[in-house]
């Protein structure tokens, strides 16, 4: 199971949006871990989508996990995903997707 030790609330944030977006593939990855490059790319793209959703929900005052502004979680999200991807050997995929999403 994918675990985030420093900022455990990131697990809740990702699960919330995976369920909201009906992303059973992401829920499965969170339960079973990223095991290949394709999974790493799928998960990385989803994380960037979550960042967009967090910002949209904040702009529209949508309550998520008890707050209408979860933008303060975005640095935590980046930290945890970067740490996770580095630990499992797919940090280069995370970096590549991040570079593409930031263009």
One Martini backbone bead per residue (centre of mass of N, CA, C, O) as a GRO file, in nm:
protein
  103
    1UNK     BB    1   0.097   0.036   0.022
    2UNK     BB    2   0.058   0.361  -0.009
    3UNK     BB    3   0.277   0.581   0.179
    4UNK     BB    4   0.272   0.884   0.390
    5UNK     BB    5   0.462   0.994   0.650
    6UNK     BB    6   0.481   1.308   0.679
    7UNK     BB    7   0.191   1.342   0.494
    8UNK     BB    8  -0.094   1.168   0.541
    9UNK     BB    9  -0.312   1.360   0.400
   10UNK     BB   10  -0.244   1.279   0.106
   11UNK     BB   11  -0.400   1.021   0.094
   12UNK     BB   12  -0.680   1.155   0.126
   13UNK     BB   13  -0.665   1.340  -0.117
   14UNK     BB   14  -0.626   1.125  -0.337
   15UNK     BB   15  -0.873   0.954  -0.270
   16UNK     BB   16  -1.088   1.164  -0.312
   17UNK     BB   17  -1.025   1.220  -0.619
   18UNK     BB   18  -1.042   0.931  -0.720
   19UNK     BB   19  -1.339   0.897  -0.643
   20UNK     BB   20  -1.458   1.146  -0.786
   21UNK     BB   21  -1.321   1.042  -1.076
   22UNK     BB   22  -1.334   0.734  -1.107
   23UNK     BB   23  -1.025   0.607  -1.027
   24UNK     BB   24  -0.950   0.286  -1.009
   25UNK     BB   25  -0.653   0.287  -1.094
   26UNK     BB   26  -0.555   0.463  -0.856
   27UNK     BB   27  -0.662   0.297  -0.625
   28UNK     BB   28  -0.492   0.051  -0.701
   29UNK     BB   29  -0.213   0.188  -0.677
   30UNK     BB   30  -0.248   0.263  -0.374
   31UNK     BB   31  -0.268  -0.042  -0.287
   32UNK     BB   32  -0.018  -0.173  -0.494
   33UNK     BB   33   0.150   0.013  -0.642
   34UNK     BB   34   0.406   0.109  -0.826
   35UNK     BB   35   0.563  -0.113  -1.098
   36UNK     BB   36   0.581   0.088  -1.350
   37UNK     BB   37   0.606   0.325  -1.592
   38UNK     BB   38   0.306   0.349  -1.654
   39UNK     BB   39   0.212   0.393  -1.366
   40UNK     BB   40   0.387   0.645  -1.314
   41UNK     BB   41   0.250   0.820  -1.526
   42UNK     BB   42  -0.040   0.801  -1.432
   43UNK     BB   43   0.008   0.909  -1.147
   44UNK     BB   44   0.141   1.178  -1.221
   45UNK     BB   45  -0.096   1.294  -1.382
   46UNK     BB   46  -0.296   1.283  -1.149
   47UNK     BB   47  -0.153   1.474  -0.957
   48UNK     BB   48  -0.184   1.721  -1.143
   49UNK     BB   49  -0.491   1.709  -1.143
   50UNK     BB   50  -0.524   1.758  -0.843
   51UNK     BB   51  -0.407   2.040  -0.840
   52UNK     BB   52  -0.635   2.157  -1.012
   53UNK     BB   53  -0.870   2.075  -0.825
   54UNK     BB   54  -0.783   2.231  -0.579
   55UNK     BB   55  -0.796   2.509  -0.712
   56UNK     BB   56  -1.092   2.495  -0.803
   57UNK     BB   57  -1.216   2.451  -0.522
   58UNK     BB   58  -1.113   2.712  -0.402
   59UNK     BB   59  -1.248   2.911  -0.608
   60UNK     BB   60  -1.547   2.757  -0.533
   61UNK     BB   61  -1.581   2.673  -0.230
   62UNK     BB   62  -1.502   2.370  -0.192
   63UNK     BB   63  -1.541   2.111   0.020
   64UNK     BB   64  -1.241   1.944   0.145
   65UNK     BB   65  -1.163   1.790   0.418
   66UNK     BB   66  -1.293   2.054   0.579
   67UNK     BB   67  -1.206   2.247   0.328
   68UNK     BB   68  -1.178   2.536   0.097
   69UNK     BB   69  -0.844   2.528   0.144
   70UNK     BB   70  -0.583   2.308  -0.003
   71UNK     BB   71  -0.322   2.456  -0.113
   72UNK     BB   72  -0.125   2.389   0.130
   73UNK     BB   73  -0.083   2.081   0.016
   74UNK     BB   74   0.097   2.097  -0.241
   75UNK     BB   75   0.384   2.070  -0.119
   76UNK     BB   76   0.325   1.796   0.011
   77UNK     BB   77   0.262   1.646  -0.247
   78UNK     BB   78   0.536   1.684  -0.380
   79UNK     BB   79   0.706   1.554  -0.164
   80UNK     BB   80   0.572   1.269  -0.153
   81UNK     BB   81   0.596   1.195  -0.453
   82UNK     BB   82   0.898   1.233  -0.482
   83UNK     BB   83   0.979   1.030  -0.264
   84UNK     BB   84   0.834   0.783  -0.378
   85UNK     BB   85   0.962   0.779  -0.665
   86UNK     BB   86   1.250   0.753  -0.567
   87UNK     BB   87   1.216   0.485  -0.399
   88UNK     BB   88   1.101   0.319  -0.675
   89UNK     BB   89   1.255   0.445  -0.950
   90UNK     BB   90   1.047   0.704  -1.082
   91UNK     BB   91   1.151   1.004  -1.087
   92UNK     BB   92   1.189   1.062  -1.393
   93UNK     BB   93   0.888   1.053  -1.456
   94UNK     BB   94   0.796   1.278  -1.272
   95UNK     BB   95   0.975   1.495  -1.402
   96UNK     BB   96   0.868   1.477  -1.691
   97UNK     BB   97   0.572   1.538  -1.628
   98UNK     BB   98   0.619   1.803  -1.482
   99UNK     BB   99   0.748   1.952  -1.719
  100UNK     BB  100   0.500   1.926  -1.905
  101UNK     BB  101   0.285   2.063  -1.708
  102UNK     BB  102   0.460   2.348  -1.685
  103UNK     BB  103   0.423   2.452  -1.997
   0.00000   0.00000   0.00000
